[in-house]
Coordinates of C-alpha atoms in Angstrom, one line a residue:
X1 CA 106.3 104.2 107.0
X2 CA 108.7 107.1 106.8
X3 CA 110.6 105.8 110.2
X4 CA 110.6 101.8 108.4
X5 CA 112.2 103.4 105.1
X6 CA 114.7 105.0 107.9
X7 CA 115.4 101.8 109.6
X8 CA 115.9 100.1 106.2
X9 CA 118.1 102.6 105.2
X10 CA 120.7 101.9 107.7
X11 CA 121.2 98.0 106.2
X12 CA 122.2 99.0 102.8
X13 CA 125.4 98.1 101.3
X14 CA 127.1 100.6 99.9
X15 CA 131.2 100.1 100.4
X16 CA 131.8 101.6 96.8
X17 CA 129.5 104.8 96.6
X18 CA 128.1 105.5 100.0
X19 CA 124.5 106.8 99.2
X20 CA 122.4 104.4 101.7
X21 CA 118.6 104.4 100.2
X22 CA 115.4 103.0 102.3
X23 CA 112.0 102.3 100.7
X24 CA 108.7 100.9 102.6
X25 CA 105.8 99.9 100.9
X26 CA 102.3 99.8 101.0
X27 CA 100.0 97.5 99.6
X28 CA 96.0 96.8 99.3
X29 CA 96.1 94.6 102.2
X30 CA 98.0 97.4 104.2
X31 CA 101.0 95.0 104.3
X32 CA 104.3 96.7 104.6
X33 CA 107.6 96.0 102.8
X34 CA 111.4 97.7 103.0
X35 CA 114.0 97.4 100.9
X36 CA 117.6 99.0 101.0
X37 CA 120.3 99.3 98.1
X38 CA 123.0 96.6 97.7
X39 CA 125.9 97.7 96.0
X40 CA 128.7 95.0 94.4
X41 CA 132.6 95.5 93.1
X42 CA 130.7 94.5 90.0
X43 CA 128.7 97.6 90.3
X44 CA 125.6 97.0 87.5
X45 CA 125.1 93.7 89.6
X46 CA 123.8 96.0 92.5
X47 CA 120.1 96.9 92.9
X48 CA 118.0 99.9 94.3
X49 CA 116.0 99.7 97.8
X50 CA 113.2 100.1 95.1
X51 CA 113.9 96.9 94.2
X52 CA 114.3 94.9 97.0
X53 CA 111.4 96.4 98.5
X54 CA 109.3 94.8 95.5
X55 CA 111.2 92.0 95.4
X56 CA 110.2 91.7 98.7
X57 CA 106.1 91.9 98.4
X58 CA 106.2 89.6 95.0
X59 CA 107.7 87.0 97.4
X60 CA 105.5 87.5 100.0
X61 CA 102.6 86.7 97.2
X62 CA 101.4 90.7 97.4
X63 CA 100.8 92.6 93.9
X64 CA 99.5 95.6 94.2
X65 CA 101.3 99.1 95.6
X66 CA 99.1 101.6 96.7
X67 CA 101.6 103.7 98.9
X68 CA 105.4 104.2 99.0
X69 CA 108.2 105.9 100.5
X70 CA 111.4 107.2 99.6
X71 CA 114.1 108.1 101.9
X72 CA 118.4 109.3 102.0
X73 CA 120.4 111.3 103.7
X74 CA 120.5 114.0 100.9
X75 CA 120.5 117.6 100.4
X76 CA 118.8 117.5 97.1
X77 CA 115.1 114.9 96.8
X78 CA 115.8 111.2 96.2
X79 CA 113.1 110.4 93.5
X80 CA 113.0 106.7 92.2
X81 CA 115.7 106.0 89.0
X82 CA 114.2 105.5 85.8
X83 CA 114.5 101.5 86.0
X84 CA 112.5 101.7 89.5
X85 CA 110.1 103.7 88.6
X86 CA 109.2 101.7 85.7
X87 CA 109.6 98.7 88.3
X88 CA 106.7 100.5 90.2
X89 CA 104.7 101.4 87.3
X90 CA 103.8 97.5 86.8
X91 CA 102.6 97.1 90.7
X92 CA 101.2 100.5 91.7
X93 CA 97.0 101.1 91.4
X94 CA 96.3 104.1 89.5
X95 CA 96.0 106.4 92.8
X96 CA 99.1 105.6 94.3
X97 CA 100.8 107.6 96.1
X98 CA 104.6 108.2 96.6
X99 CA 106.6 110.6 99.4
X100 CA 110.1 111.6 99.1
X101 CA 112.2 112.6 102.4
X102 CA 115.3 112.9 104.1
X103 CA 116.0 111.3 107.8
X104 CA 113.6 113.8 109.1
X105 CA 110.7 114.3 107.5
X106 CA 108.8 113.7 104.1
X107 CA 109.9 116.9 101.3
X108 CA 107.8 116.1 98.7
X109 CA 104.2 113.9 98.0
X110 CA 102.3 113.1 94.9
X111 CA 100.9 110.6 92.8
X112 CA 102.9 107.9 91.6
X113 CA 101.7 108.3 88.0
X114 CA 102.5 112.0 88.2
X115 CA 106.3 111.0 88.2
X116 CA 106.1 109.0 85.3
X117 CA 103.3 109.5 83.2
X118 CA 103.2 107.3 79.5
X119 CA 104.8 104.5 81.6
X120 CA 105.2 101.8 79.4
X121 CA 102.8 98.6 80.4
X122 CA 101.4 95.6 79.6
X123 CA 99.1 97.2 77.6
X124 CA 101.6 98.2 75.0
X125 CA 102.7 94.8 74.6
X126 CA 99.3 94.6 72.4

């Protein structure tokens, strides 16, 4: 998965701020899906790799997120934006897992819900 999050990586658009991301996920049926970041002159109309990776499995009829991975070129840990992580939040099983690396190797593992615990879902919506 880490070297699929690589490869992913390497299609992003970024012409305006040139911080390439590359996701690949995991579902139940141990289907995979990448994403990469897409940047636009009108920047907020951009989206994350997180993002497109999702966008990816919803199309693909998949629901369900039980693995993920993170990857930039970065000296400091690329962890999911606040908007993406409540993306995943809606599609990951309770013991999901996410890992955070560079081009190399993966820096950091733990559970999803350990990144963003009180995520807002549809069980707030009453």
């Amino acid at each position: 998965m880490h070297e699929l999050a690589c490869q992913a990586r390497q299609h992003a658009y970024v012409p305006y701020i040139t911080f390439k991301v590359g996701v690949c996920l995991r579902t139940e049926n141990n289907t995979l899906f990448v994403g990469c970041n897409v940047q636009n002159s009108a920047l907020p109309l951009g989206f994350c790799a997180e993002s497109a990776a999702i966008a990816s499995m919803i199309t693909a009829g998949e629901r369900k997120i039980i693995e993920i991975v993170i990857v930039a070129d970065s000296q400091s840990l690329c962890t999911p934006c606040g908007g993406c992580r409540q993306q995943f939040a809606e599609f990951t099983v309770d013991n999901a897992v996410i890992h955070m690396g560079d081009l190399q190797t993966i820096r950091k593992t733990m559970l999803f819900k350990d990144l963003l615990p009180e995520s807002f879902s549809a069980k707030n919506l009453g």
